[in-house]
Amino acid sequence: RPFKRLLLTGAAGALGRVLRPAMRGHASVLRVSDIQPMEESGSDEVVVCDLADKAGTDALVAGCDAIVHLGGISVERPFEEIIESNIRGTFHLYEGARRHGVKRVVFASSNHVVGFHPQSEHLQTDCERRPDGYYGISKAFGEDLSRFYFDRYGIETVCLRIGSAYAAPKDQRMLSTWLSFGDLEALVGRSLLAPDVGHLIAYGVSDNPSVWWSNAKAARLGFEPQDTSAAFKDSSAALPAALPGSPEARFQGGPFVTRGPFETL
Ligand code: NAI
Ligand code: 15L
């Protein structure tokens, strides 16, 4: 097995539950963690931990040599919540990684880092970032934080700007942004195993008929999507669509571009 102990954060979440079985093949021991309870399964180490707790996160990372980091708030929320789980949480994780000699991190970034680019644009991985909310800003922070931890400490990270990872596209926008679970699993696998990735950003998207993103500059990952949203062509006309001309229809982030503001005072 390539790694001694692999940590999967966000293991109780939708994608954590999808990825957990496949992650076992990459390490002698799989440690799964979340702020919520998780199922016990086989020899997996199960650790409930709030990533906003620095000492707890340090103990969580101890003994691990690789991390798949999915844990955090996965939708647009008030900034105060995002700060705790996504900004402090990701910082605590990287501090743990530095202190405990982690070699490779796969960071679940998001298409919402670039959500304010128009849908008419085709983006490379090194395009200008245009986050579409606090959530997207927190993912941009994670991309920069991981860049710093590579430049300063040599911890390799693959940042995956995941599109829409679901069993099937749920609306018209997701016909462009859809990432199948099979492609997600393969992409995370390549991100863990590809040699010498340094700090690398890639989009997580299947081979859909219309895609807004190119992984040409991330070719050394060796990821070739096998699925396509074209497989849903018979039912896709019935999927909900944003109002023509609305911000949701114009920008890549879709409904995220109009969420908030949140009054928290
Ligand atoms: P999810 O919301 O189902 O799972 C996230 C998990 O993180 C949850 O189980 C939650 O309890 C946990 N979590 C939240 N705050 C935490 C904290 N302070 N400490 C520890 N755990 C905490 O989200 P999903 O869909 O599974 O996404 C996984 C990751 O992938 C997230 O980072 C999300 O931002 C990212 N992503 C997902 C996409 C998708 O299409 N599902 C698209 C783009 C990015
Ligand atoms: C994300 O980043 C979210 O975590 C997920 O809930 C989806 O909405 C996805 O992006 C998307 O853009 O469809």
Tab-separated table of C-alpha atoms and ligand atoms in Angstrom:
chain	number	residue	atom	x	y	z
A	1	ARG	CA	0.000	0.000	0.000
A	2	PRO	CA	1.411	3.444	-0.936
A	3	PHE	CA	0.675	5.051	2.431
A	4	LYS	CA	0.952	3.923	6.040
A	5	ARG	CA	-2.076	5.756	7.379
A	6	LEU	CA	-4.456	7.848	5.263
A	7	LEU	CA	-6.773	10.368	6.914
A	8	LEU	CA	-10.143	11.058	5.281
A	9	THR	CA	-11.876	14.149	6.709
A	10	GLY	CA	-15.554	14.824	6.085
A	11	ALA	CA	-16.107	11.069	6.152
A	12	ALA	CA	-19.731	11.381	7.338
A	13	GLY	CA	-20.615	13.627	4.393
A	14	ALA	CA	-22.018	12.745	0.982
A	15	LEU	CA	-18.670	12.401	-0.809
A	16	GLY	CA	-16.916	11.007	2.257
A	17	ARG	CA	-19.340	8.098	2.282
A	18	VAL	CA	-18.806	7.579	-1.455
A	19	LEU	CA	-15.002	7.650	-1.194
A	20	ARG	CA	-14.443	5.783	2.078
A	21	PRO	CA	-14.437	2.209	0.674
A	22	ALA	CA	-12.054	3.107	-2.190
A	23	MET	CA	-9.651	4.925	0.142
A	24	ARG	CA	-8.905	1.677	2.006
A	25	GLY	CA	-6.901	0.446	-0.983
A	26	HIS	CA	-4.417	3.322	-0.715
A	27	ALA	CA	-3.106	2.771	2.817
A	28	SER	CA	-2.441	0.102	5.419
A	29	VAL	CA	-4.765	1.961	7.793
A	30	LEU	CA	-7.640	4.304	6.945
A	31	ARG	CA	-8.519	6.881	9.592
A	32	VAL	CA	-11.906	8.515	9.002
A	33	SER	CA	-13.017	11.688	10.732
A	34	ASP	CA	-15.910	14.116	10.925
A	35	ILE	CA	-17.632	16.381	13.431
A	36	GLN	CA	-20.609	14.049	13.107
A	37	PRO	CA	-20.759	10.372	14.077
A	38	MET	CA	-19.659	7.836	11.469
A	39	GLU	CA	-20.242	4.130	11.009
A	40	GLU	CA	-17.663	1.729	12.393
A	41	SER	CA	-16.397	-0.481	9.578
A	42	GLY	CA	-13.678	-3.144	9.551
A	43	SER	CA	-10.334	-1.908	10.802
A	44	ASP	CA	-10.967	1.786	9.972
A	45	GLU	CA	-9.975	4.153	12.776
A	46	VAL	CA	-12.978	6.393	13.470
A	47	VAL	CA	-12.280	9.773	15.119
A	48	VAL	CA	-14.928	12.417	15.823
A	49	CYS	CA	-13.178	15.799	15.695
A	50	ASP	CA	-14.103	19.438	15.083
A	51	LEU	CA	-11.476	20.833	12.708
A	52	ALA	CA	-11.911	24.203	14.438
A	53	ASP	CA	-10.244	22.598	17.492
A	54	LYS	CA	-6.498	22.999	16.926
A	55	ALA	CA	-5.243	20.508	19.517
A	56	GLY	CA	-7.869	17.961	18.476
A	57	THR	CA	-6.921	18.335	14.809
A	58	ASP	CA	-3.226	17.991	15.662
A	59	ALA	CA	-3.942	14.684	17.401
A	60	LEU	CA	-6.138	13.649	14.473
A	61	VAL	CA	-3.295	14.101	11.970
A	62	ALA	CA	-0.605	12.450	14.140
A	63	GLY	CA	0.554	9.173	12.597
A	64	CYS	CA	-0.862	9.928	9.116
A	65	ASP	CA	1.278	10.319	5.990
A	66	ALA	CA	-1.489	11.397	3.580
A	67	ILE	CA	-4.804	13.253	3.857
A	68	VAL	CA	-7.922	13.513	1.705
A	69	HIS	CA	-9.505	16.672	3.068
A	70	LEU	CA	-13.240	16.887	2.441
A	71	GLY	CA	-14.319	18.143	5.878
A	72	GLY	CA	-15.905	21.555	6.199
A	73	ILE	CA	-18.960	23.551	5.250
A	74	SER	CA	-19.867	22.630	1.682
A	75	VAL	CA	-22.374	25.365	0.831
A	76	GLU	CA	-22.685	29.144	1.147
A	77	ARG	CA	-23.129	30.136	4.820
A	78	PRO	CA	-22.461	33.156	7.070
A	79	PHE	CA	-18.776	34.069	7.135
A	80	GLU	CA	-18.480	33.382	10.876
A	81	GLU	CA	-19.348	29.701	10.304
A	82	ILE	CA	-17.087	29.437	7.270
A	83	ILE	CA	-14.183	30.921	9.253
A	84	GLU	CA	-14.364	28.179	11.871
A	85	SER	CA	-14.747	25.054	9.752
A	86	ASN	CA	-13.071	26.003	6.490
A	87	ILE	CA	-10.490	28.669	7.293
A	88	ARG	CA	-9.342	27.782	10.822
A	89	GLY	CA	-10.091	24.104	10.117
A	90	THR	CA	-7.914	23.930	7.007
A	91	PHE	CA	-5.148	25.873	8.749
A	92	HIS	CA	-5.217	23.458	11.691
A	93	LEU	CA	-5.059	20.519	9.303
A	94	TYR	CA	-1.969	21.895	7.507
A	95	GLU	CA	-0.288	22.744	10.803
A	96	GLY	CA	-0.884	19.133	11.827
A	97	ALA	CA	0.483	18.007	8.466
A	98	ARG	CA	3.634	20.059	8.984
A	99	ARG	CA	4.176	18.876	12.538
A	100	HIS	CA	3.583	15.203	11.764
A	101	GLY	CA	5.382	14.816	8.416
A	102	VAL	CA	2.411	14.336	6.072
A	103	LYS	CA	3.656	13.933	2.486
A	104	ARG	CA	0.550	14.481	0.330
A	105	VAL	CA	-2.830	16.189	0.751
A	106	VAL	CA	-5.792	16.082	-1.616
A	107	PHE	CA	-7.868	19.174	-0.900
A	108	ALA	CA	-11.515	19.335	-1.954
A	109	SER	CA	-11.603	22.827	-3.437
A	110	SER	CA	-14.618	23.873	-5.482
A	111	ASN	CA	-15.746	25.380	-8.747
A	112	HIS	CA	-17.048	28.241	-6.575
A	113	VAL	CA	-13.461	29.562	-6.469
A	114	VAL	CA	-14.127	30.630	-10.071
A	115	GLY	CA	-17.918	30.994	-9.832
A	116	PHE	CA	-18.101	34.599	-11.030
A	117	HIS	CA	-16.644	33.798	-14.441
A	118	PRO	CA	-19.367	33.840	-17.101
A	119	GLN	CA	-20.608	30.480	-18.357
A	120	SER	CA	-19.423	31.550	-21.842
A	121	GLU	CA	-15.763	31.423	-20.700
A	122	HIS	CA	-13.532	28.363	-20.907
A	123	LEU	CA	-11.125	28.365	-17.967
A	124	GLN	CA	-7.668	26.917	-17.482
A	125	THR	CA	-6.464	25.897	-14.030
A	126	ASP	CA	-4.321	29.046	-13.768
A	127	CYS	CA	-7.114	31.495	-14.601
A	128	GLU	CA	-7.982	34.424	-12.375
A	129	ARG	CA	-10.026	33.273	-9.406
A	130	ARG	CA	-13.408	34.914	-8.990
A	131	PRO	CA	-15.021	33.389	-5.879
A	132	ASP	CA	-18.787	33.646	-5.764
A	133	GLY	CA	-19.225	33.870	-1.977
A	134	TYR	CA	-17.655	33.272	1.438
A	135	TYR	CA	-17.616	29.539	0.721
A	136	GLY	CA	-15.683	30.069	-2.530
A	137	ILE	CA	-13.355	32.510	-0.752
A	138	SER	CA	-12.603	29.857	1.878
A	139	LYS	CA	-11.689	27.398	-0.874
A	140	ALA	CA	-9.445	30.040	-2.513
A	141	PHE	CA	-7.807	30.412	0.914
A	142	GLY	CA	-7.265	26.649	1.034
A	143	GLU	CA	-5.624	26.752	-2.393
A	144	ASP	CA	-3.258	29.541	-1.250
A	145	LEU	CA	-2.588	27.956	2.127
A	146	SER	CA	-1.630	24.670	0.486
A	147	ARG	CA	0.602	26.526	-2.007
A	148	PHE	CA	2.416	28.093	0.975
A	149	TYR	CA	2.812	24.761	2.781
A	150	PHE	CA	4.359	23.301	-0.381
A	151	ASP	CA	6.724	26.219	-1.021
A	152	ARG	CA	7.778	26.474	2.622
A	153	TYR	CA	7.610	22.869	3.867
A	154	GLY	CA	7.409	20.667	0.751
A	155	ILE	CA	3.996	19.177	1.575
A	156	GLU	CA	2.457	18.253	-1.784
A	157	THR	CA	-1.195	19.123	-2.415
A	158	VAL	CA	-3.586	18.496	-5.259
A	159	CYS	CA	-6.463	20.984	-5.079
A	160	LEU	CA	-9.528	19.596	-6.816
A	161	ARG	CA	-11.976	22.243	-7.983
A	162	ILE	CA	-14.896	19.846	-7.894
A	163	GLY	CA	-17.872	20.694	-10.103
A	164	SER	CA	-21.078	18.917	-9.058
A	165	ALA	CA	-20.433	15.434	-7.689
A	166	TYR	CA	-23.748	13.612	-7.501
A	167	ALA	CA	-25.166	10.312	-8.698
A	168	ALA	CA	-26.764	12.254	-11.596
A	169	PRO	CA	-27.040	15.916	-12.698
A	170	LYS	CA	-29.850	17.677	-10.815
A	171	ASP	CA	-30.376	20.705	-13.066
A	172	GLN	CA	-29.365	22.108	-16.470
A	173	ARG	CA	-26.185	23.710	-15.105
A	174	MET	CA	-24.962	20.366	-13.799
A	175	LEU	CA	-24.977	18.958	-17.335
A	176	SER	CA	-21.795	21.071	-17.655
A	177	THR	CA	-20.426	20.738	-14.106
A	178	TRP	CA	-21.257	17.098	-13.319
A	179	LEU	CA	-18.580	14.788	-11.897
A	180	SER	CA	-19.617	11.156	-11.636
A	181	PHE	CA	-18.770	9.218	-8.494
A	182	GLY	CA	-16.597	6.864	-10.571
A	183	ASP	CA	-14.604	9.783	-11.994
A	184	LEU	CA	-14.373	11.346	-8.515
A	185	GLU	CA	-12.911	8.137	-7.124
A	186	ALA	CA	-10.397	7.910	-9.985
A	187	LEU	CA	-9.453	11.578	-9.680
A	188	VAL	CA	-8.823	11.350	-5.938
A	189	GLY	CA	-6.827	8.152	-6.550
A	190	ARG	CA	-4.615	9.865	-9.164
A	191	SER	CA	-4.240	12.866	-6.859
A	192	LEU	CA	-2.893	10.615	-4.123
A	193	LEU	CA	-0.638	8.477	-6.301
A	194	ALA	CA	0.664	10.564	-9.233
A	195	PRO	CA	4.382	11.266	-8.697
A	196	ASP	CA	5.830	14.728	-8.108
A	197	VAL	CA	2.632	16.749	-8.221
A	198	GLY	CA	4.141	19.572	-6.160
A	199	HIS	CA	1.231	21.960	-5.784
A	200	LEU	CA	-1.323	21.308	-8.472
A	201	ILE	CA	-4.831	22.540	-9.219
A	202	ALA	CA	-7.256	20.438	-11.281
A	203	TYR	CA	-10.947	20.612	-12.093
A	204	GLY	CA	-13.148	17.747	-11.013
A	205	VAL	CA	-15.474	17.277	-13.953
A	206	SER	CA	-16.566	14.387	-16.146
A	207	ASP	CA	-16.299	14.310	-19.943
A	208	ASN	CA	-19.540	16.266	-20.420
A	209	PRO	CA	-20.660	17.565	-23.846
A	210	SER	CA	-20.218	21.144	-22.651
A	211	VAL	CA	-17.562	21.839	-20.014
A	212	TRP	CA	-16.294	25.215	-18.837
A	213	TRP	CA	-12.920	24.013	-17.555
A	214	SER	CA	-9.751	22.491	-18.973
A	215	ASN	CA	-7.292	20.221	-17.188
A	216	ALA	CA	-4.714	20.570	-19.992
A	217	LYS	CA	-2.259	22.272	-17.611
A	218	ALA	CA	-2.758	19.545	-14.999
A	219	ALA	CA	-1.928	16.694	-17.401
A	220	ARG	CA	0.712	15.170	-15.107
A	221	LEU	CA	-2.079	13.986	-12.853
A	222	GLY	CA	-3.004	11.495	-15.594
A	223	PHE	CA	-6.746	11.823	-15.010
A	224	GLU	CA	-8.993	10.819	-17.922
A	225	PRO	CA	-12.714	11.071	-17.110
A	226	GLN	CA	-14.676	8.001	-18.153
A	227	ASP	CA	-18.232	9.266	-17.673
A	228	THR	CA	-20.346	11.934	-19.337
A	229	SER	CA	-23.597	13.749	-18.569
A	230	ALA	CA	-24.590	12.867	-22.160
A	231	ALA	CA	-25.656	9.548	-20.630
A	232	PHE	CA	-28.665	11.434	-19.220
A	233	LYS	CA	-29.745	12.960	-22.537
A	234	ASP	CA	-33.123	11.221	-22.563
A	235	SER	CA	-34.169	12.786	-19.254
A	236	SER	CA	-32.115	16.007	-19.255
A	237	ALA	CA	-34.723	18.254	-20.910
A	238	ALA	CA	-36.890	17.821	-17.805
A	239	LEU	CA	-34.155	19.099	-15.431
A	240	PRO	CA	-34.832	22.535	-13.871
A	241	ALA	CA	-33.184	25.555	-15.516
A	242	ALA	CA	-32.276	29.010	-14.175
A	243	LEU	CA	-34.320	31.938	-15.485
A	244	PRO	CA	-32.720	33.053	-18.802
A	245	GLY	CA	-30.591	36.174	-18.293
A	246	SER	CA	-30.552	35.815	-14.477
A	247	PRO	CA	-27.198	35.804	-12.635
A	248	GLU	CA	-27.731	32.098	-11.909
A	249	ALA	CA	-27.930	31.473	-15.663
A	250	ARG	CA	-25.012	33.782	-16.566
A	251	PHE	CA	-22.298	32.788	-14.126
A	252	GLN	CA	-20.538	29.477	-13.618
A	253	GLY	CA	-21.378	29.358	-9.912
A	254	GLY	CA	-25.093	29.152	-10.752
A	255	PRO	CA	-27.309	29.516	-7.656
A	256	PHE	CA	-24.342	30.262	-5.380
A	257	VAL	CA	-23.826	33.716	-6.980
A	258	THR	CA	-26.979	35.128	-5.352
A	259	ARG	CA	-26.923	33.414	-1.933
A	260	GLY	CA	-26.713	35.741	1.071
A	261	PRO	CA	-26.121	38.292	2.407
A	262	PHE	CA	-26.489	36.788	5.865
A	263	GLU	CA	-27.376	39.180	8.697
A	264	THR	CA	-25.557	37.863	11.757
A	265	LEU	CA	-25.266	40.970	13.977
B	1	NAI	P1	-20.990	17.413	2.931
B	1	NAI	O1	-21.496	18.689	3.535
B	1	NAI	O2	-21.950	16.304	2.716
B	1	NAI	O3	-19.772	16.866	3.813
B	1	NAI	C1	-18.879	17.698	4.513
B	1	NAI	C2	-18.614	17.056	5.859
B	1	NAI	O4	-17.745	17.920	6.603
B	1	NAI	C3	-19.890	16.859	6.691
B	1	NAI	O5	-20.047	15.506	7.057
B	1	NAI	C4	-19.678	17.753	7.895
B	1	NAI	O6	-20.190	17.205	9.103
B	1	NAI	C5	-18.156	17.877	7.944
B	1	NAI	N1	-17.751	19.088	8.661
B	1	NAI	C6	-18.281	20.334	8.561
B	1	NAI	N2	-17.692	21.160	9.428
B	1	NAI	C7	-16.759	20.432	10.085
B	1	NAI	C8	-15.838	20.726	11.118
B	1	NAI	N3	-15.757	21.952	11.662
B	1	NAI	N4	-15.037	19.743	11.560
B	1	NAI	C9	-15.114	18.483	11.029
B	1	NAI	N5	-15.971	18.144	10.069
B	1	NAI	C10	-16.790	19.109	9.591
B	1	NAI	O7	-20.273	17.824	1.574
B	1	NAI	P2	-19.837	16.885	0.358
B	1	NAI	O8	-20.777	17.109	-0.747
B	1	NAI	O9	-19.558	15.530	0.832
B	1	NAI	O10	-18.460	17.584	-0.064
B	1	NAI	C11	-17.211	17.141	0.438
B	1	NAI	C12	-16.175	18.216	0.153
B	1	NAI	O11	-16.109	18.453	-1.244
B	1	NAI	C13	-16.479	19.551	0.817
B	1	NAI	O12	-15.270	20.141	1.232
B	1	NAI	C14	-17.093	20.368	-0.303
B	1	NAI	O13	-16.872	21.745	-0.107
B	1	NAI	C15	-16.344	19.827	-1.516
B	1	NAI	N6	-17.102	19.952	-2.757
B	1	NAI	C16	-18.217	19.174	-2.970
B	1	NAI	C17	-18.916	19.278	-4.159
B	1	NAI	C18	-20.079	18.396	-4.476
B	1	NAI	O14	-20.577	18.471	-5.597
B	1	NAI	N7	-20.560	17.555	-3.578
B	1	NAI	C19	-18.511	20.267	-5.185
B	1	NAI	C20	-17.351	21.038	-4.846
B	1	NAI	C21	-16.669	20.867	-3.671
B	2	15L	C1	-20.103	22.843	-4.311
B	2	15L	O1	-19.015	23.308	-4.029
B	2	15L	C2	-21.015	22.332	-3.267
B	2	15L	O2	-20.334	21.689	-2.226
B	2	15L	C3	-22.108	21.409	-3.759
B	2	15L	O3	-23.151	21.434	-2.791
B	2	15L	C4	-22.651	21.753	-5.156
B	2	15L	O4	-23.582	22.768	-5.076
B	2	15L	C5	-21.541	22.101	-6.126
B	2	15L	O5	-20.530	22.928	-5.600
B	2	15L	C6	-22.070	22.769	-7.417
B	2	15L	O6	-21.557	23.811	-7.799
B	2	15L	O7	-22.984	22.194	-8.029
